[in-house]
Coordinates of C-alpha atoms in Angstrom, one line a residue:
X1 CA -12.7 170.8 -14.0
X2 CA -11.7 170.4 -10.3
X3 CA -10.9 166.9 -9.1
X4 CA -10.7 166.3 -5.4
X5 CA -11.1 163.1 -3.4
X6 CA -11.2 162.2 0.2
X7 CA -7.6 161.4 1.1
X8 CA -8.6 158.6 3.5
X9 CA -10.9 157.0 1.0
X10 CA -8.2 157.1 -1.7
X11 CA -5.4 155.8 0.5
X12 CA -7.6 153.0 1.7
X13 CA -8.2 152.0 -1.9
X14 CA -4.5 151.8 -2.8
X15 CA -2.8 150.8 0.5
X16 CA -3.3 150.6 4.3
X17 CA -2.5 153.7 6.2
X18 CA 0.8 153.5 8.1
X19 CA 1.4 155.3 11.4
X20 CA 4.7 157.1 11.0
X21 CA 6.5 159.9 12.8
X22 CA 5.4 163.1 11.2
X23 CA 7.8 165.1 9.0
X24 CA 7.1 167.4 6.1
X25 CA 6.6 165.3 3.0
X26 CA 4.7 167.1 0.3
X27 CA 4.0 165.0 -2.7
X28 CA 3.3 161.5 -3.9
X29 CA 3.7 160.8 -7.6
X30 CA 2.6 158.0 -9.8
X31 CA 4.7 157.9 -13.0
X32 CA 3.7 155.5 -15.7
X33 CA 6.0 154.9 -18.7
X34 CA 7.1 152.2 -21.1
X35 CA 10.7 151.1 -20.8
X36 CA 12.6 148.4 -22.7
X37 CA 12.0 145.9 -25.4
X38 CA 9.4 143.4 -24.1
X39 CA 8.3 144.9 -20.8
X40 CA 6.8 148.0 -19.2
X41 CA 7.8 149.5 -15.9
X42 CA 5.4 151.2 -13.4
X43 CA 7.3 153.8 -11.4
X44 CA 6.2 155.4 -8.1
X45 CA 8.3 158.2 -6.7
X46 CA 7.9 160.5 -3.7
X47 CA 9.4 164.0 -3.8
X48 CA 9.9 166.7 -1.2
X49 CA 8.3 169.9 -2.7
X50 CA 10.7 172.2 -0.9
X51 CA 13.9 170.7 -2.3
X52 CA 12.8 168.5 -5.2
X53 CA 14.6 165.7 -3.4
X54 CA 13.6 162.2 -4.4
X55 CA 12.7 160.6 -1.0
X56 CA 11.6 157.1 -2.0
X57 CA 10.6 155.1 -5.1
X58 CA 9.6 151.7 -6.3
X59 CA 9.1 150.1 -9.7
X60 CA 7.3 147.0 -11.0
X61 CA 7.9 145.4 -14.3
X62 CA 4.9 144.1 -16.3
X63 CA 5.0 142.1 -19.5
X64 CA 3.8 143.2 -22.9
X65 CA 1.6 140.9 -24.9
X66 CA 2.1 140.0 -28.6
X67 CA -1.1 138.2 -29.6
X68 CA -0.2 138.5 -33.3
X69 CA 2.7 139.8 -35.3
X70 CA 2.7 143.6 -35.2
X71 CA 0.2 143.7 -32.3
X72 CA 1.3 145.0 -28.9
X73 CA -1.0 145.0 -25.8
X74 CA -0.9 145.4 -22.0
X75 CA -3.4 144.2 -19.4
X76 CA -5.0 147.3 -17.8
X77 CA -5.8 145.3 -14.6
X78 CA -2.1 144.3 -14.4
X79 CA -1.1 147.9 -14.7
X80 CA -3.5 148.9 -11.9
X81 CA -2.4 146.0 -9.7
X82 CA 1.2 147.1 -10.3
X83 CA 0.4 150.7 -9.2
X84 CA -1.1 149.3 -6.0
X85 CA 2.0 147.2 -5.4
X86 CA 4.2 150.2 -6.0
X87 CA 2.3 152.3 -3.5
X88 CA 2.4 149.5 -0.9
X89 CA 6.1 148.9 -1.3
X90 CA 6.9 152.7 -1.3
X91 CA 4.9 153.2 1.9
X92 CA 6.9 150.4 3.5
X93 CA 10.1 152.3 2.5
X94 CA 8.7 155.5 3.8
X95 CA 8.0 153.8 7.1
X96 CA 11.6 152.9 7.4
X97 CA 12.4 156.6 6.9
X98 CA 9.9 157.6 9.6
X99 CA 7.8 159.5 7.0
X100 CA 4.1 160.0 7.5
X101 CA 2.1 159.5 4.3
X102 CA -0.8 161.4 5.7
X103 CA 1.3 164.5 5.0
X104 CA 1.1 163.8 1.3
X105 CA -0.6 166.7 -0.4
X106 CA -1.0 165.9 -4.1
X107 CA -0.7 163.0 -6.6
X108 CA 0.7 163.5 -10.1
X109 CA 0.4 161.0 -12.9
X110 CA 2.7 160.9 -15.9
X111 CA 1.9 158.4 -18.6
X112 CA 2.7 157.1 -22.0
X113 CA 0.4 159.3 -24.1
X114 CA -1.3 157.3 -26.9
X115 CA -1.9 153.9 -25.3
X116 CA -5.6 153.3 -25.5
X117 CA -8.1 151.6 -23.1
X118 CA -11.8 150.9 -23.2
X119 CA -13.6 149.7 -20.1
X120 CA -17.1 149.0 -18.7
X121 CA -18.2 151.7 -16.2
X122 CA -20.8 149.4 -14.5
X123 CA -18.4 146.5 -13.8
X124 CA -15.1 148.4 -13.7
X125 CA -13.6 145.7 -16.0
X126 CA -11.5 146.5 -19.1
X127 CA -13.3 145.4 -22.3
X128 CA -10.0 144.7 -24.1
X129 CA -6.3 144.9 -23.5
X130 CA -4.7 148.3 -23.8
X131 CA -3.3 148.9 -27.3
X132 CA 0.2 150.2 -26.9
X133 CA 1.8 153.0 -28.9
X134 CA 5.4 151.7 -28.9
X135 CA 7.7 148.7 -28.6
X136 CA 11.0 147.3 -29.6
X137 CA 10.6 144.1 -31.6
X138 CA 13.5 142.0 -32.9
X139 CA 15.9 144.9 -32.5
X140 CA 14.0 147.0 -35.1
X141 CA 12.3 150.1 -33.7
X142 CA 8.5 150.1 -34.3
X143 CA 6.8 153.1 -32.8
X144 CA 3.3 151.7 -33.0
X145 CA 1.0 148.8 -32.9
X146 CA 0.6 147.9 -36.6
X147 CA -3.0 146.6 -36.6
X148 CA -4.6 149.9 -37.5
X149 CA -3.0 150.4 -40.9
X150 CA -6.1 149.3 -42.8
X151 CA -8.2 151.4 -40.5
X152 CA -6.2 154.5 -41.5
X153 CA -6.6 153.6 -45.2
X154 CA -10.4 153.3 -44.9
X155 CA -10.6 156.6 -43.0
X156 CA -8.3 158.3 -45.6
X157 CA -10.7 157.4 -48.4
X158 CA -13.3 159.6 -46.8
X159 CA -11.0 162.7 -46.7
X160 CA -11.0 165.1 -49.7
X161 CA -7.9 164.4 -51.8
X162 CA -6.9 161.6 -49.3
X163 CA -5.0 164.3 -47.4
X164 CA -3.5 163.0 -44.2
X165 CA -3.1 166.5 -43.0
X166 CA -6.7 167.5 -43.4
X167 CA -7.4 167.8 -39.7
X168 CA -3.8 168.9 -38.7
X169 CA -4.8 172.6 -38.1
X170 CA -7.4 171.5 -35.6
X171 CA -5.5 168.7 -33.9
X172 CA -1.8 169.4 -34.7
X173 CA -1.8 165.8 -35.9
X174 CA -2.2 164.2 -39.4
X175 CA -4.2 161.0 -39.7
X176 CA -2.0 158.2 -38.4
X177 CA -2.0 154.8 -36.7
X178 CA -0.1 156.3 -33.8
X179 CA -2.9 158.2 -32.2
X180 CA -5.6 157.0 -29.9
X181 CA -8.7 157.7 -32.1
X182 CA -7.6 155.3 -34.8
X183 CA -7.0 152.6 -32.2
X184 CA -10.5 153.3 -30.8
X185 CA -12.0 152.9 -34.3
X186 CA -10.3 149.6 -34.7
X187 CA -11.7 148.4 -31.3
X188 CA -15.2 149.4 -32.4
X189 CA -14.8 147.5 -35.7
X190 CA -13.3 144.4 -34.3
X191 CA -14.4 143.8 -30.7
X192 CA -18.1 142.8 -30.3
X193 CA -18.1 143.3 -26.6
X194 CA -17.0 146.9 -27.0
X195 CA -19.7 147.6 -29.6
X196 CA -22.3 146.2 -27.3
X197 CA -21.0 148.3 -24.4
X198 CA -21.1 151.4 -26.6
X199 CA -24.7 150.6 -27.6
X200 CA -25.7 150.1 -24.0
X201 CA -23.9 153.3 -22.8
X202 CA -21.5 151.3 -20.6
X203 CA -18.3 152.0 -22.5
X204 CA -15.6 154.4 -21.2
X205 CA -12.6 155.4 -23.3
X206 CA -9.3 156.8 -22.2
X207 CA -5.5 156.8 -22.2
X208 CA -3.6 155.2 -19.3
X209 CA -3.9 158.3 -17.1
X210 CA -7.7 158.2 -17.5
X211 CA -7.9 154.5 -16.6
X212 CA -5.7 154.9 -13.5
X213 CA -7.4 158.1 -12.2
X214 CA -10.9 156.6 -12.7
X215 CA -9.9 153.4 -10.9
X216 CA -8.1 155.2 -8.0
X217 CA -10.9 157.7 -7.4
X218 CA -13.6 155.1 -6.9
X219 CA -14.0 153.2 -10.2
X220 CA -17.5 152.0 -10.7
X221 CA -18.5 153.7 -7.5
X222 CA -18.1 157.3 -8.7
X223 CA -14.6 157.3 -10.2
X224 CA -13.7 160.5 -12.1
X225 CA -13.4 160.1 -15.9
X226 CA -10.9 162.7 -17.1
X227 CA -7.7 163.4 -18.8
X228 CA -5.6 166.6 -19.2
X229 CA -5.0 168.8 -22.3
X230 CA -1.6 167.2 -23.1
X231 CA -3.0 163.7 -23.3
X232 CA -6.2 164.9 -25.0
X233 CA -4.1 166.6 -27.7
X234 CA -2.7 163.2 -28.6
X235 CA -6.0 161.5 -29.2
X236 CA -6.7 163.1 -32.6
X237 CA -10.2 164.0 -31.2
X238 CA -9.3 167.3 -29.5
X239 CA -9.1 170.8 -30.9
X240 CA -5.9 172.2 -29.6
X241 CA -7.1 175.8 -30.1
X242 CA -10.5 175.8 -28.4
X243 CA -9.3 173.1 -25.9
X244 CA -12.5 171.1 -26.5
X245 CA -13.4 167.8 -27.9
X246 CA -14.3 168.2 -31.6
X247 CA -17.7 166.7 -32.4
X248 CA -16.9 166.5 -36.1
X249 CA -13.8 164.4 -35.4
X250 CA -15.8 162.1 -33.2
X251 CA -18.4 161.7 -35.9
X252 CA -15.8 161.2 -38.6
X253 CA -13.8 158.6 -36.6
X254 CA -16.0 157.1 -34.0
X255 CA -19.6 157.8 -35.1
X256 CA -20.4 158.8 -31.5
X257 CA -19.0 160.9 -28.6
X258 CA -17.5 159.8 -25.3
X259 CA -18.1 162.2 -22.4
X260 CA -14.7 162.8 -20.7
X261 CA -13.7 165.9 -18.7
X262 CA -10.5 167.7 -19.5
X263 CA -8.7 169.2 -16.6
X264 CA -6.1 171.9 -16.8
X265 CA -3.7 170.8 -14.1
X266 CA -5.5 172.8 -11.5
X267 CA -7.6 171.5 -8.6
X268 CA -8.6 172.6 -5.2
X269 CA -7.3 171.0 -2.1
X270 CA -9.2 171.1 1.2
X271 CA -8.7 169.6 4.6
X272 CA -8.0 165.9 4.2
X273 CA -8.2 166.2 0.4
X274 CA -5.7 165.1 -2.2
X275 CA -5.2 166.9 -5.4
X276 CA -4.9 164.6 -8.5
X277 CA -3.1 165.9 -11.6
X278 CA -1.7 164.4 -14.8
X279 CA 0.6 165.2 -17.7
X280 CA 1.7 163.3 -20.7
X281 CA 5.2 161.9 -20.3
X282 CA 7.0 164.2 -22.8
X283 CA 5.2 167.3 -21.5
X284 CA 6.0 166.3 -18.0
X285 CA 9.7 166.1 -18.9
X286 CA 9.5 169.6 -20.5
X287 CA 8.1 171.0 -17.2
X288 CA 10.6 169.0 -15.2
X289 CA 13.4 170.6 -17.2
X290 CA 11.8 174.0 -16.5
X291 CA 11.5 174.8 -20.2
X292 CA 9.0 177.6 -19.7
X293 CA 10.5 180.1 -22.1
X294 CA 9.8 180.3 -25.8
X295 CA 12.5 178.5 -27.7
X296 CA 13.7 176.3 -24.8
X297 CA 14.0 172.7 -25.7
X298 CA 14.6 169.3 -24.1
X299 CA 15.6 166.0 -25.5
X300 CA 14.9 162.7 -23.7
X301 CA 17.4 160.0 -24.7
X302 CA 15.9 156.5 -24.4
X303 CA 15.3 153.8 -27.0
X304 CA 14.6 156.7 -29.3
X305 CA 14.7 160.4 -28.6
X306 CA 11.8 162.8 -28.0
X307 CA 12.6 166.4 -28.6
X308 CA 10.2 169.1 -27.6
X309 CA 10.6 172.8 -28.2
X310 CA 8.4 175.3 -26.3
X311 CA 6.8 177.7 -28.8
X312 CA 4.8 179.6 -26.2
X313 CA 1.2 180.6 -26.8
X314 CA 1.6 180.3 -30.5
X315 CA 0.9 176.9 -32.2
X316 CA 3.6 176.5 -34.9
X317 CA 2.8 174.1 -37.8
X318 CA 5.9 172.5 -39.2
X319 CA 7.0 172.5 -42.8
X320 CA 9.8 170.1 -41.9
X321 CA 8.0 166.9 -40.8
X322 CA 7.5 167.8 -37.1
X323 CA 4.5 167.6 -34.9
X324 CA 2.4 170.4 -33.2
X325 CA 1.3 169.5 -29.7
X326 CA 0.2 171.0 -26.4
X327 CA 3.1 171.5 -24.1
X328 CA 1.1 172.3 -21.0
X329 CA -1.6 174.4 -19.4
X330 CA -0.6 174.8 -15.8
X331 CA -3.9 176.2 -14.3
X332 CA -7.5 177.0 -15.3
X333 CA -6.7 180.6 -15.8
X334 CA -3.2 180.1 -17.2
X335 CA -2.6 180.3 -21.0
X336 CA -2.0 177.1 -23.0
X337 CA 1.5 176.7 -24.3
X338 CA 2.4 174.7 -27.4
X339 CA 5.4 172.7 -28.6
X340 CA 7.0 171.4 -31.7
X341 CA 7.9 167.7 -31.3
X342 CA 10.3 165.6 -33.3
X343 CA 11.6 162.1 -32.7
X344 CA 14.9 160.3 -33.3
X345 CA 13.9 156.7 -34.0
X346 CA 17.1 155.0 -33.1
X347 CA 19.1 156.1 -30.0
X348 CA 19.6 153.6 -27.3
X349 CA 18.4 151.0 -29.8
X350 CA 21.6 151.3 -31.7
X351 CA 23.6 150.4 -28.6
X352 CA 21.5 147.3 -28.1
X353 CA 22.0 146.5 -31.8
X354 CA 25.8 146.6 -31.3
X355 CA 25.4 144.4 -28.3
X356 CA 22.7 141.9 -29.3
X357 CA 23.1 141.7 -33.1
X358 CA 26.8 142.3 -33.8
X359 CA 28.1 141.1 -30.4
X360 CA 30.9 143.6 -30.3
X361 CA 30.1 144.5 -26.7
X362 CA 28.6 142.5 -23.8
X363 CA 27.1 145.5 -22.0
X364 CA 25.7 148.9 -23.1
X365 CA 28.3 150.6 -20.9
X366 CA 31.2 149.1 -23.0
X367 CA 30.1 151.2 -25.9
X368 CA 31.1 154.4 -24.0
X369 CA 34.4 152.9 -23.1
X370 CA 35.2 151.8 -26.7
X371 CA 34.2 155.2 -28.1
X372 CA 36.3 157.0 -25.5
X373 CA 39.3 154.9 -26.4
X374 CA 38.8 155.6 -30.1
X375 CA 38.3 159.4 -29.7
X376 CA 37.1 159.5 -33.4
X377 CA 35.2 157.5 -35.9
X378 CA 38.2 157.7 -38.2
X379 CA 35.9 158.7 -41.1
X380 CA 33.4 156.0 -40.4
X381 CA 29.7 157.0 -40.5
X382 CA 26.7 155.0 -39.2
X383 CA 23.2 155.7 -40.4
X384 CA 20.9 153.4 -38.3
X385 CA 17.9 153.6 -40.7
X386 CA 16.9 150.0 -39.8
X387 CA 13.3 150.7 -40.8
X388 CA 13.7 153.8 -43.0
X389 CA 14.5 157.4 -42.2
X390 CA 12.3 159.3 -39.8
X391 CA 12.0 163.1 -39.4
X392 CA 12.9 165.3 -41.2
X393 CA 13.2 162.9 -44.2
X394 CA 10.4 160.4 -43.8
X395 CA 11.9 158.1 -46.4
X396 CA 10.7 154.5 -46.1
X397 CA 13.1 153.2 -48.8
X398 CA 16.2 153.9 -46.6
X399 CA 18.1 151.2 -44.8
X400 CA 20.9 151.3 -42.3
X401 CA 24.5 151.6 -43.6
X402 CA 28.0 151.9 -42.1
X403 CA 30.2 153.6 -44.6
X404 CA 33.7 155.1 -44.8
X405 CA 35.3 151.9 -43.7
X406 CA 39.0 151.4 -44.2
X407 CA 41.4 148.6 -43.3
X408 CA 42.2 150.5 -40.1
X409 CA 38.5 150.6 -38.9
X410 CA 37.8 148.5 -35.8
X411 CA 34.9 148.1 -33.3
X412 CA 36.0 151.1 -31.4
X413 CA 35.5 153.4 -34.4
X414 CA 32.1 151.7 -35.0
X415 CA 31.1 152.3 -31.4
X416 CA 32.1 156.0 -31.8
X417 CA 30.1 156.3 -35.0
X418 CA 27.1 154.8 -33.4
X419 CA 27.0 157.4 -30.6
X420 CA 27.7 160.1 -33.2
X421 CA 24.7 158.9 -35.2
X422 CA 22.4 159.7 -32.3
X423 CA 23.9 163.2 -32.1
X424 CA 23.6 163.8 -35.9
X425 CA 20.0 162.7 -35.9
X426 CA 19.3 165.1 -33.0
X427 CA 20.9 168.0 -34.9
X428 CA 18.7 167.3 -37.9
X429 CA 15.6 167.6 -35.7
X430 CA 16.8 170.7 -34.0
X431 CA 17.7 172.3 -37.3
X432 CA 14.1 171.6 -38.5
X433 CA 12.7 173.1 -35.3
X434 CA 14.9 176.3 -35.7
X435 CA 13.5 176.7 -39.3
X436 CA 9.9 176.2 -38.2
X437 CA 9.9 178.4 -35.1
X438 CA 12.7 180.8 -36.0
X439 CA 14.1 180.8 -32.5
X440 CA 17.7 179.6 -32.5
X441 CA 18.5 177.2 -29.6
X442 CA 21.2 178.5 -27.2
X443 CA 21.4 175.3 -25.2
X444 CA 19.9 171.8 -25.1
X445 CA 18.5 170.4 -21.9
X446 CA 18.7 166.6 -21.8
X447 CA 17.4 163.7 -19.7
X448 CA 16.9 159.9 -20.0
X449 CA 19.1 156.9 -19.5
X450 CA 21.6 157.5 -22.2
X451 CA 22.6 160.9 -20.7
X452 CA 24.8 158.9 -18.3
X453 CA 27.1 158.4 -21.3
X454 CA 29.5 161.3 -21.0
X455 CA 31.1 160.6 -24.4
X456 CA 27.6 160.9 -26.0
X457 CA 26.8 164.1 -24.2
X458 CA 30.1 165.7 -25.2
X459 CA 29.6 164.6 -28.8
X460 CA 26.2 166.1 -28.7
X461 CA 27.5 169.5 -27.6
X462 CA 30.3 169.3 -30.3
X463 CA 27.9 168.5 -33.1
X464 CA 25.3 171.1 -32.1
X465 CA 27.9 173.8 -31.3
X466 CA 25.9 174.7 -28.2
X467 CA 26.1 173.6 -24.5
X468 CA 24.2 170.5 -23.4
X469 CA 22.9 170.7 -19.9
X470 CA 22.0 167.6 -17.9
X471 CA 20.3 168.0 -14.5
X472 CA 21.4 165.9 -11.5
X473 CA 17.8 164.7 -11.2
X474 CA 17.5 162.1 -13.9
X475 CA 13.7 161.5 -13.5
X476 CA 12.6 164.8 -15.0
X477 CA 9.3 163.2 -16.3
X478 CA 8.3 162.3 -12.8
X479 CA 9.6 165.6 -11.4
X480 CA 7.5 167.5 -13.9
X481 CA 4.3 165.8 -13.0
X482 CA 5.2 166.4 -9.3
X483 CA 5.8 170.1 -9.9
X484 CA 2.5 170.5 -11.8
X485 CA 0.5 168.7 -9.1
X486 CA 2.3 170.6 -6.3
X487 CA 1.7 174.0 -8.0
X488 CA -2.1 173.5 -8.5
X489 CA -4.4 176.1 -7.1
X490 CA -5.4 175.2 -3.5
X491 CA -2.3 173.1 -3.1
X492 CA 0.4 175.8 -3.6
X493 CA 3.4 173.9 -2.2
X494 CA 5.5 174.2 -5.4
X495 CA 6.2 177.4 -7.2
X496 CA 6.7 177.3 -11.0
X497 CA 8.2 180.8 -11.1
X498 CA 11.7 180.2 -12.3
X499 CA 13.0 182.8 -9.8
X500 CA 11.4 180.8 -6.9
X501 CA 12.6 177.4 -8.0
X502 CA 15.5 175.8 -6.1
X503 CA 18.6 175.8 -8.2
X504 CA 19.1 172.3 -9.7
X505 CA 22.6 171.0 -9.9
X506 CA 23.5 170.4 -13.5
X507 CA 26.3 168.9 -15.5
X508 CA 27.2 171.1 -18.4
X509 CA 29.0 170.0 -21.6
X510 CA 30.5 172.8 -23.7
X511 CA 31.6 172.4 -27.3
X512 CA 35.2 171.4 -27.6
X513 CA 35.7 171.5 -31.3
X514 CA 35.5 174.5 -33.6
X515 CA 32.4 175.0 -35.7
X516 CA 34.2 174.3 -39.0
X517 CA 35.0 170.8 -37.9
X518 CA 31.5 170.3 -36.7
X519 CA 30.1 171.4 -40.0
X520 CA 32.5 169.2 -41.9
X521 CA 31.5 166.1 -39.9
X522 CA 27.8 166.9 -40.2
X523 CA 28.2 167.3 -44.0
X524 CA 29.7 163.9 -44.3
X525 CA 26.9 162.5 -42.2
X526 CA 24.4 164.0 -44.6
X527 CA 26.3 162.4 -47.5
X528 CA 26.0 159.1 -45.8
X529 CA 22.2 159.7 -45.3
X530 CA 21.8 160.2 -49.0
X531 CA 23.6 156.9 -49.7
X532 CA 21.2 155.1 -47.3
X533 CA 18.1 156.0 -49.5
X534 CA 16.5 153.9 -52.2
X535 CA 17.5 150.4 -50.9
X536 CA 13.9 149.2 -50.7
X537 CA 11.5 149.6 -53.7
X538 CA 7.8 148.8 -54.1
X539 CA 8.7 146.2 -56.7
X540 CA 10.7 144.1 -54.3
X541 CA 9.2 140.7 -53.4
X542 CA 7.4 140.7 -50.1
X543 CA 9.1 138.7 -47.3
X544 CA 6.4 139.3 -44.8
X545 CA 8.1 142.5 -43.5
X546 CA 5.5 145.2 -42.7
X547 CA 6.8 148.7 -43.3
X548 CA 6.0 151.0 -40.4
X549 CA 5.7 153.8 -42.9
X550 CA 2.4 152.6 -44.3
X551 CA 0.7 155.0 -42.0
X552 CA 3.4 157.4 -41.0
X553 CA 4.1 156.6 -37.4
X554 CA 4.1 159.6 -35.0
X555 CA 1.5 161.2 -37.2
X556 CA 3.9 163.1 -39.5
X557 CA 3.4 163.6 -43.2
X558 CA 5.9 162.3 -45.6
X559 CA 8.0 164.8 -47.4
X560 CA 8.2 164.9 -51.2
X561 CA 10.8 162.5 -52.6
X562 CA 12.1 165.4 -54.7
X563 CA 12.9 167.3 -51.5
X564 CA 14.8 164.3 -50.3
X565 CA 17.1 164.5 -53.3
X566 CA 18.1 168.1 -52.7
X567 CA 20.9 166.9 -50.4
X568 CA 22.8 168.9 -47.8
X569 CA 21.8 172.5 -47.1
X570 CA 23.8 175.3 -48.5
X571 CA 25.9 175.9 -45.4
X572 CA 27.2 172.4 -45.6
X573 CA 28.1 172.3 -49.3
X574 CA 31.6 173.7 -49.0
X575 CA 32.4 171.0 -46.4
X576 CA 30.8 168.3 -48.5
X577 CA 32.8 169.4 -51.6
X578 CA 36.0 169.2 -49.4
X579 CA 35.0 165.7 -48.3
X580 CA 34.5 164.7 -52.0
X581 CA 38.0 166.0 -52.8
X582 CA 39.5 164.0 -49.9
X583 CA 37.9 160.8 -51.2

């Protein structure tokens, strides 16, 4: 589908036109993402398409809502209002730079993928708050709103053999609370106003990108109801092979179909016309990191880590607890590319835990300083399984442990072990990706707030035994959406041919330890992981704590407990035996 809107109409909706001195500014970008424990940040950034230079930006923080324990919501109207504010403030900054916004050629939207919104197309009003896909709550990482667990259980009873992976080969996703379709089912079951709107044909469903684009292209007065293939592939209603909505899945989950167009990041631009594009946040980061080759991977270090590995035009279905998703489709006539996705649950969250729960540092930056002073964990290993182990184990009985303590251990060693834990978890995901796709990684491209920690980046390279490459442009998610929008047919101001792309300045971290030492440390980490398992049992008395594994967050299937007990892989056994002898 081609989306094009009158530039003057759109700009009049979101801000007053400013009369600036004309210079060549090529792209305006909306970038929506969740950031932090109890708030969400709306970003707006302006890039120059010739140099990828960030010209101006603004951000607005909005609050998350917690109406009940385990429920997380955001006000869609507040999100839209914040976008308007971002645009207005950014335009004021552009005015100070003598930049003419009428030279803007395209708008890219990058968004948190699974957050779900239903609104009334006749009034333009949301029918319920957006149900959010992730939050940090009381320093424990919970990657989903928990209200839909019972919905998953009811839907699962209708599947032959209660197989969570029954639809995985169509959608890439097992049945889970994490994805949009289950949240939609909950809304239909529990919100009378939404049921009535559906019966009357007034209801519209979408992820955040859909809500923003519909609102900014006219809303109830002809707004475009659409999403792109990357966001569609996270709804659990989309066939990732045919690239179409799946009627059987709609019937099974929703009992009816929503009509929503799917665009392929390609529109036509005409005189005074703005091109509108969108990409899910992790796909946008993959594009922003220019991971266009099979086997290229990026890792975004935030509260947790999101790892995506490009598998090209082949959809690879994991045998090691990873997710199959659409990486991108950069044009109507371009092929779809797929990715394997894995997540490290606790990354930046472990630094906040050291600060807020243990109080051994006052700021997150102090962790890097302490770790640098230590230079080693001195045999201390930290497994931050605060709410169980995620991929590739998926073991809900695990709990966090710090082991290998001696009388010599101090807070510097614990800080080092905490950073090392992020790196070990990343290696486990990348090992699983290598086994699934059979393409060994020769370097890891990184982005996100934690990449400013040079100790962490060097540790990551040491533990992976490959280079770690950090671009000078930290906002690769925003950059990726900008690149896709600027490269759209009819816009053509940004080439995605790697040979045509401006060389991006990167900081490169090379391994500084030998592979034997890396394997030895990794083997001891695996030993610590084994010791973290089995702390929680189903017989334990309930204290009101709701396990996030009831419905397998992120949509992955749980591995057999017998597989969990196999222990370290063969290549690590000699090092593990050596470690046992040392103890």
